[in-house]
mmCIF file of C-alpha atoms in Angstrom:
data_model
loop_
_atom_site.group_PDB
_atom_site.id
_atom_site.type_symbol
_atom_site.label_atom_id
_atom_site.label_comp_id
_atom_site.label_asym_id
_atom_site.label_seq_id
_atom_site.Cartn_x
_atom_site.Cartn_y
_atom_site.Cartn_z
ATOM 1 C CA UNK A 177 0.029 0.175 -0.042
ATOM 2 C CA UNK A 178 1.832 3.515 -0.347
ATOM 3 C CA UNK A 179 1.331 6.532 2.175
ATOM 4 C CA UNK A 180 -1.759 8.613 1.732
ATOM 5 C CA UNK A 181 -1.837 10.043 4.674
ATOM 6 C CA UNK A 182 1.419 12.723 5.462
ATOM 7 C CA UNK A 183 1.815 13.434 9.024
ATOM 8 C CA UNK A 184 3.229 16.795 9.795
ATOM 9 C CA UNK A 185 5.371 17.353 12.445
ATOM 10 C CA UNK A 186 7.187 20.524 13.353
ATOM 11 C CA UNK A 187 10.143 19.989 16.499
ATOM 12 C CA UNK A 188 12.944 21.081 17.312
ATOM 13 C CA UNK A 189 12.487 18.857 21.562
ATOM 14 C CA UNK A 190 10.010 16.026 21.886
ATOM 15 C CA UNK A 191 9.986 14.423 18.624
ATOM 16 C CA UNK A 192 9.651 11.520 20.415
ATOM 17 C CA UNK A 193 5.452 12.358 20.692
ATOM 18 C CA UNK A 194 5.193 10.405 17.142
ATOM 19 C CA UNK A 195 5.770 7.471 18.795
ATOM 20 C CA UNK A 196 2.918 7.204 20.999
ATOM 21 C CA UNK A 197 0.891 8.718 17.479
ATOM 22 C CA UNK A 198 2.754 5.718 16.113
ATOM 23 C CA UNK A 199 1.449 2.678 18.990
ATOM 24 C CA UNK A 200 -2.045 5.186 19.545
ATOM 25 C CA UNK A 201 -2.560 4.059 15.233
ATOM 26 C CA UNK A 202 -1.264 -0.309 16.478
ATOM 27 C CA UNK A 203 -4.261 -0.130 19.353
ATOM 28 C CA UNK A 204 -6.691 0.495 17.464
ATOM 29 C CA UNK A 205 -5.975 -0.586 13.868
ATOM 30 C CA UNK A 206 -5.311 1.285 12.314
ATOM 31 C CA UNK A 207 -2.722 0.614 9.607
ATOM 32 C CA UNK A 208 0.866 3.176 9.924
ATOM 33 C CA UNK A 209 1.261 1.254 6.342
ATOM 34 C CA UNK A 210 -0.489 4.851 5.477
ATOM 35 C CA UNK A 211 1.836 6.801 7.041
ATOM 36 C CA UNK A 212 4.230 8.938 5.782
ATOM 37 C CA UNK A 213 5.733 11.380 8.787
ATOM 38 C CA UNK A 214 7.682 14.937 7.414
ATOM 39 C CA UNK A 215 9.690 16.437 10.052
ATOM 40 C CA UNK A 216 10.599 19.601 9.564
ATOM 41 C CA UNK A 217 13.119 20.642 12.324
ATOM 42 C CA UNK A 218 16.968 22.454 12.020
ATOM 43 C CA UNK A 219 20.116 22.373 11.933
ATOM 44 C CA UNK A 220 21.114 22.636 15.478
ATOM 45 C CA UNK A 221 19.243 18.841 16.125
ATOM 46 C CA UNK A 222 19.640 15.164 16.425
ATOM 47 C CA UNK A 223 18.307 14.452 12.824
ATOM 48 C CA UNK A 224 20.383 11.022 13.037
ATOM 49 C CA UNK A 225 18.212 10.072 16.132
ATOM 50 C CA UNK A 226 14.741 10.981 15.239
ATOM 51 C CA UNK A 227 15.654 9.283 11.611
ATOM 52 C CA UNK A 228 16.226 6.003 13.916
ATOM 53 C CA UNK A 229 13.458 6.198 15.106
ATOM 54 C CA UNK A 230 11.189 6.371 12.861
ATOM 55 C CA UNK A 231 12.714 2.868 11.461
ATOM 56 C CA UNK A 232 12.334 1.656 14.882
ATOM 57 C CA UNK A 233 8.465 2.470 14.549
ATOM 58 C CA UNK A 234 8.492 0.796 11.232
ATOM 59 C CA UNK A 235 7.024 4.475 9.185
ATOM 60 C CA UNK A 236 7.887 6.014 6.111
ATOM 61 C CA UNK A 237 9.300 9.093 6.788
ATOM 62 C CA UNK A 238 11.478 11.836 6.507
ATOM 63 C CA UNK A 239 12.999 14.041 8.900
ATOM 64 C CA UNK A 240 14.080 18.198 6.936
ATOM 65 C CA UNK A 241 16.042 20.491 8.489
ATOM 66 C CA UNK A 242 17.589 23.046 7.191
ATOM 67 C CA UNK A 243 19.840 22.619 5.122
ATOM 68 C CA UNK A 244 17.839 19.531 3.751
ATOM 69 C CA UNK A 245 15.142 21.996 3.489
ATOM 70 C CA UNK A 246 17.695 24.369 0.456
ATOM 71 C CA UNK A 247 18.488 21.077 -0.716
ATOM 72 C CA UNK A 248 14.446 20.460 -1.056
ATOM 73 C CA UNK A 249 14.122 22.931 -2.420
ATOM 74 C CA UNK A 250 17.105 23.619 -5.738
ATOM 75 C CA UNK A 251 15.922 19.234 -6.603
ATOM 76 C CA UNK A 252 12.201 20.798 -7.655
ATOM 77 C CA UNK A 253 14.134 24.148 -8.809
ATOM 78 C CA UNK A 254 12.359 26.716 -7.143
ATOM 79 C CA UNK A 255 15.168 28.054 -4.868
ATOM 80 C CA UNK A 256 14.160 31.855 -5.378
ATOM 81 C CA UNK A 257 10.688 30.617 -3.115
ATOM 82 C CA UNK A 258 13.334 29.480 -0.030
ATOM 83 C CA UNK A 259 11.845 32.825 2.661
ATOM 84 C CA UNK A 260 8.095 31.037 2.494
ATOM 85 C CA UNK A 261 9.346 28.716 4.911
ATOM 86 C CA UNK A 262 10.878 30.927 7.867
ATOM 87 C CA UNK A 263 13.843 30.179 9.837
ATOM 88 C CA UNK A 264 13.069 29.264 12.928
ATOM 89 C CA UNK A 265 9.693 29.008 13.390
ATOM 90 C CA UNK A 266 6.017 26.981 13.744
ATOM 91 C CA UNK A 267 5.478 28.595 10.880
ATOM 92 C CA UNK A 268 8.032 26.033 9.001
ATOM 93 C CA UNK A 269 4.751 23.914 8.760
ATOM 94 C CA UNK A 270 4.302 24.717 5.776
ATOM 95 C CA UNK A 271 7.016 23.084 4.448
ATOM 96 C CA UNK A 272 4.910 19.817 5.041
ATOM 97 C CA UNK A 273 2.560 21.306 2.983
ATOM 98 C CA UNK A 274 5.195 21.411 0.404
ATOM 99 C CA UNK A 275 6.158 18.492 0.586
ATOM 100 C CA UNK A 276 2.712 16.682 0.644
ATOM 101 C CA UNK A 277 2.039 19.607 -2.934
ATOM 102 C CA UNK A 278 4.662 17.266 -4.834
ATOM 103 C CA UNK A 279 3.860 14.122 -4.019
ATOM 104 C CA UNK A 280 0.029 13.589 -5.262
ATOM 105 C CA UNK A 281 -0.332 10.219 -3.090
ATOM 106 C CA UNK A 282 -1.004 12.176 0.037
ATOM 107 C CA UNK A 283 -4.583 12.634 -0.069
ATOM 108 C CA UNK A 284 -4.685 13.167 3.449
ATOM 109 C CA UNK A 285 -1.967 15.448 5.664
ATOM 110 C CA UNK A 286 -2.772 15.753 9.676
ATOM 111 C CA UNK A 287 -0.460 18.295 11.385
ATOM 112 C CA UNK A 288 0.819 16.990 14.646
ATOM 113 C CA UNK A 289 2.117 19.871 17.575
ATOM 114 C CA UNK A 290 5.204 17.894 19.510
ATOM 115 C CA UNK A 291 4.228 19.460 23.006
ATOM 116 C CA UNK A 292 1.375 16.640 22.381
ATOM 117 C CA UNK A 293 0.244 13.122 23.410
ATOM 118 C CA UNK A 294 -2.956 11.762 21.994
ATOM 119 C CA UNK A 295 -6.331 10.211 23.430
ATOM 120 C CA UNK A 296 -6.643 6.266 24.013
ATOM 121 C CA UNK A 297 -10.445 6.828 23.899
ATOM 122 C CA UNK A 298 -10.251 7.987 19.928
ATOM 123 C CA UNK A 299 -8.416 6.441 17.465
ATOM 124 C CA UNK A 300 -6.479 9.750 16.541
ATOM 125 C CA UNK A 301 -5.987 8.913 12.915
ATOM 126 C CA UNK A 302 -8.278 7.023 11.891
ATOM 127 C CA UNK A 303 -11.221 9.132 14.005
ATOM 128 C CA UNK A 304 -9.243 12.470 11.698
ATOM 129 C CA UNK A 305 -10.005 10.658 8.873
ATOM 130 C CA UNK A 306 -13.264 9.232 10.173
ATOM 131 C CA UNK A 307 -14.316 13.476 10.415
ATOM 132 C CA UNK A 308 -13.094 14.518 6.765
ATOM 133 C CA UNK A 309 -15.728 11.876 5.213
ATOM 134 C CA UNK A 310 -17.817 12.678 7.640
ATOM 135 C CA UNK A 311 -22.300 13.325 6.150
ATOM 136 C CA UNK A 312 -24.753 13.497 7.656
ATOM 137 C CA UNK A 313 -26.495 16.106 11.356
ATOM 138 C CA UNK A 314 -24.154 18.217 13.401
ATOM 139 C CA UNK A 315 -23.877 21.150 15.864
ATOM 140 C CA UNK A 316 -23.844 24.773 13.646
ATOM 141 C CA UNK A 317 -22.431 27.217 16.057
ATOM 142 C CA UNK A 318 -22.991 30.822 15.489
ATOM 143 C CA UNK A 319 -22.653 35.113 17.263
ATOM 144 C CA UNK A 320 -23.460 37.978 17.149
ATOM 145 C CA UNK A 321 -19.483 38.852 16.741
ATOM 146 C CA UNK A 322 -18.933 36.062 13.467
ATOM 147 C CA UNK A 323 -16.835 34.706 15.903
ATOM 148 C CA UNK A 324 -17.288 30.933 17.655
ATOM 149 C CA UNK A 325 -15.041 30.422 20.455
ATOM 150 C CA UNK A 326 -13.939 26.568 19.882
ATOM 151 C CA UNK A 327 -13.764 26.956 23.108
ATOM 152 C CA UNK A 328 -18.105 27.469 24.413
ATOM 153 C CA UNK A 329 -19.406 24.714 25.365
ATOM 154 C CA UNK A 330 -17.551 25.425 29.087
ATOM 155 C CA UNK A 331 -17.533 28.550 28.583
ATOM 156 C CA UNK A 332 -19.803 29.806 31.491
ATOM 157 C CA UNK A 333 -17.103 27.846 33.592
ATOM 158 C CA UNK A 334 -13.735 28.593 32.123
ATOM 159 C CA UNK A 335 -14.391 31.875 30.914
ATOM 160 C CA UNK A 336 -11.188 30.498 28.473
ATOM 161 C CA UNK A 337 -11.147 32.578 24.747
ATOM 162 C CA UNK A 338 -8.709 29.908 22.708
ATOM 163 C CA UNK A 339 -4.982 32.271 21.268
ATOM 164 C CA UNK A 340 -5.914 34.127 17.579
ATOM 165 C CA UNK A 341 -9.471 35.104 19.306
ATOM 166 C CA UNK A 342 -9.861 38.831 18.601
ATOM 167 C CA UNK A 343 -10.087 40.748 22.006
ATOM 168 C CA UNK A 344 -13.528 43.486 19.998
ATOM 169 C CA UNK A 345 -15.291 39.238 19.519
ATOM 170 C CA UNK A 346 -15.321 39.188 23.509
ATOM 171 C CA UNK A 347 -19.025 38.731 24.906
ATOM 172 C CA UNK A 348 -19.896 36.886 22.438
ATOM 173 C CA UNK A 349 -23.217 35.936 21.729
ATOM 174 C CA UNK A 350 -24.577 32.128 21.514
ATOM 175 C CA UNK A 351 -26.632 30.729 19.034
ATOM 176 C CA UNK A 352 -26.769 27.284 18.003
ATOM 177 C CA UNK A 353 -28.657 25.020 15.321
ATOM 178 C CA UNK A 354 -28.298 22.663 13.471
ATOM 179 C CA UNK A 355 -26.445 21.003 9.888
ATOM 180 C CA UNK A 356 -26.530 19.205 7.222
ATOM 181 C CA UNK A 357 -22.187 18.956 6.325
ATOM 182 C CA UNK A 358 -21.223 16.524 3.492
ATOM 183 C CA UNK A 359 -18.359 18.562 2.142
ATOM 184 C CA UNK A 360 -15.842 19.077 5.390
ATOM 185 C CA UNK A 361 -12.272 19.580 3.607
ATOM 186 C CA UNK A 362 -10.712 19.912 7.496
ATOM 187 C CA UNK A 363 -10.784 17.927 11.031
ATOM 188 C CA UNK A 364 -9.664 20.150 14.119
ATOM 189 C CA UNK A 365 -9.345 18.419 17.076
ATOM 190 C CA UNK A 366 -9.188 20.128 20.385
ATOM 191 C CA UNK A 367 -6.707 19.588 23.061
ATOM 192 C CA UNK A 368 -7.251 18.768 26.907
ATOM 193 C CA UNK A 369 -4.539 20.326 30.497
ATOM 194 C CA UNK A 370 -3.079 23.452 28.846
ATOM 195 C CA UNK A 371 -5.635 25.547 26.980
ATOM 196 C CA UNK A 372 -3.947 27.674 23.571
ATOM 197 C CA UNK A 373 -4.186 31.611 24.547
ATOM 198 C CA UNK A 374 -1.798 33.956 24.045
ATOM 199 C CA UNK A 375 -0.181 35.667 26.191
ATOM 200 C CA UNK A 376 -2.297 38.390 27.450
ATOM 201 C CA UNK A 377 -4.810 36.133 28.194
ATOM 202 C CA UNK A 378 -2.208 33.518 30.506
ATOM 203 C CA UNK A 379 -1.296 36.808 32.634
ATOM 204 C CA UNK A 380 -4.991 36.915 32.886
ATOM 205 C CA UNK A 381 -5.233 34.671 34.404
ATOM 206 C CA UNK A 382 -1.896 34.189 36.508
ATOM 207 C CA UNK A 383 0.596 32.445 34.812
ATOM 208 C CA UNK A 384 3.999 32.921 34.703
ATOM 209 C CA UNK A 385 5.055 30.166 32.694
ATOM 210 C CA UNK A 386 4.225 30.278 29.899
ATOM 211 C CA UNK A 387 0.925 27.660 30.654
ATOM 212 C CA UNK A 388 -2.885 28.753 32.379
ATOM 213 C CA UNK A 389 -3.236 27.931 35.740
ATOM 214 C CA UNK A 390 -7.196 26.698 34.547
ATOM 215 C CA UNK A 391 -6.977 23.961 32.499
ATOM 216 C CA UNK A 392 -9.110 21.791 30.505
ATOM 217 C CA UNK A 393 -10.273 18.327 31.628
ATOM 218 C CA UNK A 394 -13.024 15.590 28.668
ATOM 219 C CA UNK A 395 -15.998 17.789 30.323
ATOM 220 C CA UNK A 396 -15.462 20.593 28.884
ATOM 221 C CA UNK A 397 -16.075 19.195 25.640
ATOM 222 C CA UNK A 398 -20.075 17.984 23.993
ATOM 223 C CA UNK A 399 -20.472 17.743 20.651
ATOM 224 C CA UNK A 400 -18.353 18.533 17.746
ATOM 225 C CA UNK A 401 -19.416 21.245 16.016
ATOM 226 C CA UNK A 402 -19.057 22.921 12.939
ATOM 227 C CA UNK A 403 -19.428 27.504 12.728
ATOM 228 C CA UNK A 404 -21.908 28.564 10.209
ATOM 229 C CA UNK A 405 -21.601 30.628 7.747
ATOM 230 C CA UNK A 406 -20.569 34.067 8.015
ATOM 231 C CA UNK A 407 -18.719 32.630 11.675
ATOM 232 C CA UNK A 408 -15.091 32.836 11.815
ATOM 233 C CA UNK A 409 -13.200 31.229 14.688
ATOM 234 C CA UNK A 410 -9.378 30.436 15.653
ATOM 235 C CA UNK A 411 -7.463 26.907 13.947
ATOM 236 C CA UNK A 412 -5.133 26.367 15.531
ATOM 237 C CA UNK A 413 -2.183 23.486 13.644
ATOM 238 C CA UNK A 414 -1.659 21.054 16.641
ATOM 239 C CA UNK A 415 -3.972 18.222 16.206
ATOM 240 C CA UNK A 416 -5.653 19.517 12.637
ATOM 241 C CA UNK A 417 -6.101 16.815 9.674
ATOM 242 C CA UNK A 418 -7.157 17.872 6.146
ATOM 243 C CA UNK A 419 -7.082 17.202 2.486
ATOM 244 C CA UNK A 420 -4.916 17.749 -0.233
ATOM 245 C CA UNK A 421 -6.878 20.282 -2.102
ATOM 246 C CA UNK A 422 -7.199 23.264 0.527
ATOM 247 C CA UNK A 423 -3.181 23.075 0.406
ATOM 248 C CA UNK A 424 -3.786 26.238 -1.483
ATOM 249 C CA UNK A 425 -5.505 29.069 0.359
ATOM 250 C CA UNK A 426 -3.466 26.524 3.132
ATOM 251 C CA UNK A 427 -0.128 28.217 3.306
ATOM 252 C CA UNK A 428 0.780 29.543 7.024
ATOM 253 C CA UNK A 429 1.995 32.646 7.205
ATOM 254 C CA UNK A 430 4.658 33.752 7.845
ATOM 255 C CA UNK A 431 5.842 34.915 11.582
ATOM 256 C CA UNK A 432 8.611 35.454 13.541
ATOM 257 C CA UNK A 433 11.513 36.419 10.855
ATOM 258 C CA UNK A 434 10.352 39.989 9.921
ATOM 259 C CA UNK A 435 11.500 43.363 10.638
ATOM 260 C CA UNK A 436 7.685 43.855 12.943
ATOM 261 C CA UNK A 437 8.716 40.837 14.737
ATOM 262 C CA UNK A 438 5.690 39.433 14.330
ATOM 263 C CA UNK A 439 4.675 36.091 15.980
ATOM 264 C CA UNK A 440 2.800 33.478 16.477
ATOM 265 C CA UNK A 441 -0.497 34.360 13.390
ATOM 266 C CA UNK A 442 0.436 32.073 11.166
ATOM 267 C CA UNK A 443 -2.284 29.120 12.157
ATOM 268 C CA UNK A 444 -4.725 31.624 13.247
ATOM 269 C CA UNK A 445 -4.646 33.880 10.218
ATOM 270 C CA UNK A 446 -5.328 30.175 7.636
ATOM 271 C CA UNK A 447 -7.747 29.054 8.944
ATOM 272 C CA UNK A 448 -9.372 32.514 9.479
ATOM 273 C CA UNK A 449 -8.252 32.272 5.294
ATOM 274 C CA UNK A 450 -9.498 28.718 5.209
ATOM 275 C CA UNK A 451 -12.742 29.992 6.493
ATOM 276 C CA UNK A 452 -13.329 32.544 4.284
ATOM 277 C CA UNK A 453 -12.732 29.524 1.486
ATOM 278 C CA UNK A 454 -14.751 27.240 2.905
ATOM 279 C CA UNK A 455 -17.747 29.419 2.648
ATOM 280 C CA UNK A 456 -17.588 30.747 -0.566
ATOM 281 C CA UNK A 457 -17.242 26.742 -1.560
ATOM 282 C CA UNK A 458 -19.950 25.098 0.135
ATOM 283 C CA UNK A 459 -16.741 23.519 3.055
ATOM 284 C CA UNK A 460 -17.049 23.185 6.158
ATOM 285 C CA UNK A 461 -14.743 22.671 9.079
ATOM 286 C CA UNK A 462 -15.373 20.053 11.571
ATOM 287 C CA UNK A 463 -14.421 21.144 14.618
ATOM 288 C CA UNK A 464 -14.059 18.263 18.005
ATOM 289 C CA UNK A 465 -12.264 15.443 18.274
ATOM 290 C CA UNK A 466 -9.853 13.476 19.093
ATOM 291 C CA UNK A 467 -8.682 15.342 21.472
ATOM 292 C CA UNK A 468 -4.930 15.289 22.125
ATOM 293 C CA UNK A 469 -3.772 16.332 25.514
ATOM 294 C CA UNK A 470 -1.746 19.169 25.566
ATOM 295 C CA UNK A 471 1.494 19.625 27.828
ATOM 296 C CA UNK A 472 2.634 23.130 27.043
ATOM 297 C CA UNK A 473 6.248 23.502 28.644
ATOM 298 C CA UNK A 474 6.895 25.964 30.811
ATOM 299 C CA UNK A 475 8.560 29.021 29.678
ATOM 300 C CA UNK A 476 8.177 33.371 30.125
ATOM 301 C CA UNK A 477 5.007 34.779 29.171
ATOM 302 C CA UNK A 478 6.619 37.407 28.412
ATOM 303 C CA UNK A 479 8.476 35.772 25.750
ATOM 304 C CA UNK A 480 4.948 35.270 24.157
ATOM 305 C CA UNK A 481 4.285 39.083 24.261
ATOM 306 C CA UNK A 482 7.269 39.723 22.759
ATOM 307 C CA UNK A 483 6.877 37.580 20.187
ATOM 308 C CA UNK A 484 2.367 37.776 19.494
ATOM 309 C CA UNK A 485 2.069 41.425 21.074
ATOM 310 C CA UNK A 486 3.837 43.222 17.596
ATOM 311 C CA UNK A 487 0.615 41.659 15.409
ATOM 312 C CA UNK A 488 -1.418 41.604 18.795
ATOM 313 C CA UNK A 489 -3.797 44.693 16.887
ATOM 314 C CA UNK A 490 -3.559 43.451 13.277
ATOM 315 C CA UNK A 491 -5.322 39.689 14.225
ATOM 316 C CA UNK A 492 -8.721 41.818 15.773
ATOM 317 C CA UNK A 493 -8.086 43.510 10.937
ATOM 318 C CA UNK A 494 -7.119 40.631 9.401
ATOM 319 C CA UNK A 495 -10.446 38.727 9.334
ATOM 320 C CA UNK A 496 -13.202 42.350 8.364
ATOM 321 C CA UNK A 497 -10.601 42.723 5.400
ATOM 322 C CA UNK A 498 -11.206 39.334 4.015
ATOM 323 C CA UNK A 499 -14.787 38.762 4.998
ATOM 324 C CA UNK A 500 -15.865 40.689 1.655
ATOM 325 C CA UNK A 501 -12.902 39.215 -0.943
ATOM 326 C CA UNK A 502 -15.250 37.121 -3.146
ATOM 327 C CA UNK A 503 -13.342 36.065 -6.617
ATOM 328 C CA UNK A 504 -14.993 37.450 -9.636
ATOM 329 C CA UNK A 505 -15.317 33.215 -10.997
ATOM 330 C CA UNK A 506 -17.895 32.895 -8.309
ATOM 331 C CA UNK A 507 -19.735 35.504 -8.628
ATOM 332 C CA UNK A 508 -20.056 34.677 -12.641
ATOM 333 C CA UNK A 509 -20.353 31.220 -12.072
ATOM 334 C CA UNK A 510 -17.391 30.105 -13.937
ATOM 335 C CA UNK A 511 -16.087 28.735 -10.009
ATOM 336 C CA UNK A 512 -18.721 25.238 -8.690
ATOM 337 C CA UNK A 513 -20.710 26.046 -5.258
ATOM 338 C CA UNK A 514 -21.288 22.326 -5.356
ATOM 339 C CA UNK A 515 -22.000 21.184 -2.189
ATOM 340 C CA UNK A 516 -22.251 17.474 -2.684
ATOM 341 C CA UNK A 517 -18.337 17.184 -3.533
ATOM 342 C CA UNK A 518 -15.020 18.540 -2.592
ATOM 343 C CA UNK A 519 -13.703 22.466 -4.295
ATOM 344 C CA UNK A 520 -10.901 21.066 -6.464
ATOM 345 C CA UNK A 521 -7.364 23.110 -6.091
ATOM 346 C CA UNK A 522 -7.728 25.665 -8.071
ATOM 347 C CA UNK A 523 -11.091 27.060 -6.818
ATOM 348 C CA UNK A 524 -9.571 26.880 -3.566
ATOM 349 C CA UNK A 525 -6.875 28.555 -5.073
ATOM 350 C CA UNK A 526 -8.674 31.146 -6.888
ATOM 351 C CA UNK A 527 -10.336 32.184 -3.492
ATOM 352 C CA UNK A 528 -5.881 32.843 -2.115
ATOM 353 C CA UNK A 529 -4.854 34.867 -4.931
ATOM 354 C CA UNK A 530 -7.347 37.207 -4.783
ATOM 355 C CA UNK A 531 -7.210 37.498 -0.224
ATOM 356 C CA UNK A 532 -3.519 37.653 -1.127
ATOM 357 C CA UNK A 533 -4.272 40.684 -3.367
ATOM 358 C CA UNK A 534 -6.223 41.999 -1.674
ATOM 359 C CA UNK A 535 -3.432 42.232 1.488
ATOM 360 C CA UNK A 536 -0.919 43.222 -0.170
ATOM 361 C CA UNK A 537 -1.974 46.671 -2.525
ATOM 362 C CA UNK A 538 -4.537 47.910 0.599
ATOM 363 C CA UNK A 539 -2.807 50.376 2.850
ATOM 364 C CA UNK A 540 -2.771 49.921 6.208
ATOM 365 C CA UNK A 541 -0.805 52.774 7.956
ATOM 366 C CA UNK A 542 -3.161 52.929 10.437
ATOM 367 C CA UNK A 543 -1.983 50.102 12.420
ATOM 368 C CA UNK A 544 0.708 49.892 13.753
ATOM 369 C CA UNK A 545 2.739 47.413 11.829
ATOM 370 C CA UNK A 546 -0.042 47.203 9.474
ATOM 371 C CA UNK A 547 3.003 46.760 6.892
ATOM 372 C CA UNK A 548 3.186 43.616 8.288
ATOM 373 C CA UNK A 549 0.234 42.161 6.253
ATOM 374 C CA UNK A 550 1.760 44.001 2.509
ATOM 375 C CA UNK A 551 4.120 41.243 3.183
ATOM 376 C CA UNK A 552 1.602 38.844 3.853
ATOM 377 C CA UNK A 553 0.246 39.757 0.703
ATOM 378 C CA UNK A 554 2.740 39.384 -1.287
ATOM 379 C CA UNK A 555 4.264 35.917 0.452
ATOM 380 C CA UNK A 556 0.732 34.642 -0.496
ATOM 381 C CA UNK A 557 0.841 35.026 -3.665
ATOM 382 C CA UNK A 558 4.177 33.703 -4.659
ATOM 383 C CA UNK A 559 2.931 30.659 -2.389
ATOM 384 C CA UNK A 560 0.493 29.899 -5.173
ATOM 385 C CA UNK A 561 3.213 30.672 -7.543
ATOM 386 C CA UNK A 562 5.615 28.103 -5.751
ATOM 387 C CA UNK A 563 2.741 25.103 -6.101
ATOM 388 C CA UNK A 564 2.660 25.808 -9.959
ATOM 389 C CA UNK A 565 6.322 25.945 -10.245
ATOM 390 C CA UNK A 566 6.681 21.951 -8.059
ATOM 391 C CA UNK A 567 6.790 19.577 -10.707
ATOM 392 C CA UNK A 568 4.724 16.716 -8.957
ATOM 393 C CA UNK A 569 6.181 13.381 -8.510
ATOM 394 C CA UNK A 570 4.952 9.721 -10.005
ATOM 395 C CA UNK A 571 3.364 8.176 -7.195
ATOM 396 C CA UNK A 572 5.343 4.313 -7.732
ATOM 397 C CA UNK A 573 2.151 1.677 -8.275
ATOM 398 C CA UNK A 574 1.631 -0.570 -5.493
ATOM 399 C CA UNK A 575 2.270 -4.407 -6.530
ATOM 400 C CA UNK A 576 -0.373 -6.182 -7.703
ATOM 401 C CA UNK A 577 -0.731 -10.036 -6.700
ATOM 402 C CA UNK A 578 0.061 -11.979 -10.136
ATOM 403 C CA UNK A 579 -3.209 -14.023 -10.268
ATOM 404 C CA UNK A 580 -2.297 -18.205 -9.890
#
């Protein structure tokens, strides 16, 4: 069997977390021959030990430190696009997307952060794939602020809002309904233990070590849900499955390595852009199971604050800038919005291009570090150009048993 699930793990520390995910697959009878692991790391890490771990686990995979990524870009003939992947940044998950794009055998991708572990209650990989194949009735959530708090189900008790949730959208009025869903393109698993909060909210929770005094448990999560059309939500890439079709619209934005020192919004803004594309194309982001255990290591909350503060004001407005973006191809009907079929990569690319053009050409001087949004738009367009330049590798044929 050819692997059809690309597992992308950005790591500089606890790469051994992968052992627990592979063990979870064995326990639930998930065929690990379907998995191909891409460890995205740095030159100062022990890549030999990572490769040895993959061998010991019996799963296929590759390890890409900075030198290996540079060689990969050269082999693809796209070295001029190396800057799309920032150094020493969580946004390096985007390299895994490029790798998937170059290898069409991968129909699905899964992002896994190295400070997480699977819960034995769920078949981690199997549940993500089941979510992506889901057809049926599911809870649909909306609010009067056009934002859905993915931790809304027990928010009256814990009062938590996740990293990236706009401050101006807090204290929202939540409404729930039931919707028929038949086109899921992303599956966001949520998290127990350390909630995914920004530094300001962590400080307000009384924690100086980058975690949170308030923790989440199984009881904080209820039924799985989707956000209604026209409503945005935070998309965290620590526990996320997706279809390859979304790759053109799922670039993890360039963070940390920029002159404005904006960081920590790579997956948040990519989630905003993906949600806008989904709304326009009749697709859905599924949220809830499988939960993972988030074991964020202690670190200075003020270091995280330093990394986030440069982009906090921009985060209040990014979603508003793309909320009205609609490619002419959709309004003219040349892009099919058939909710019964998974939209094509070209459809997602068309929406992403329109959003990229909007950001690249706008004047955002009224906001602190507004010019960073122009850079974001330019790199979004470069992302699409890079994908167009990649020559997909032909998958090796699957051996067929001979007739007796």
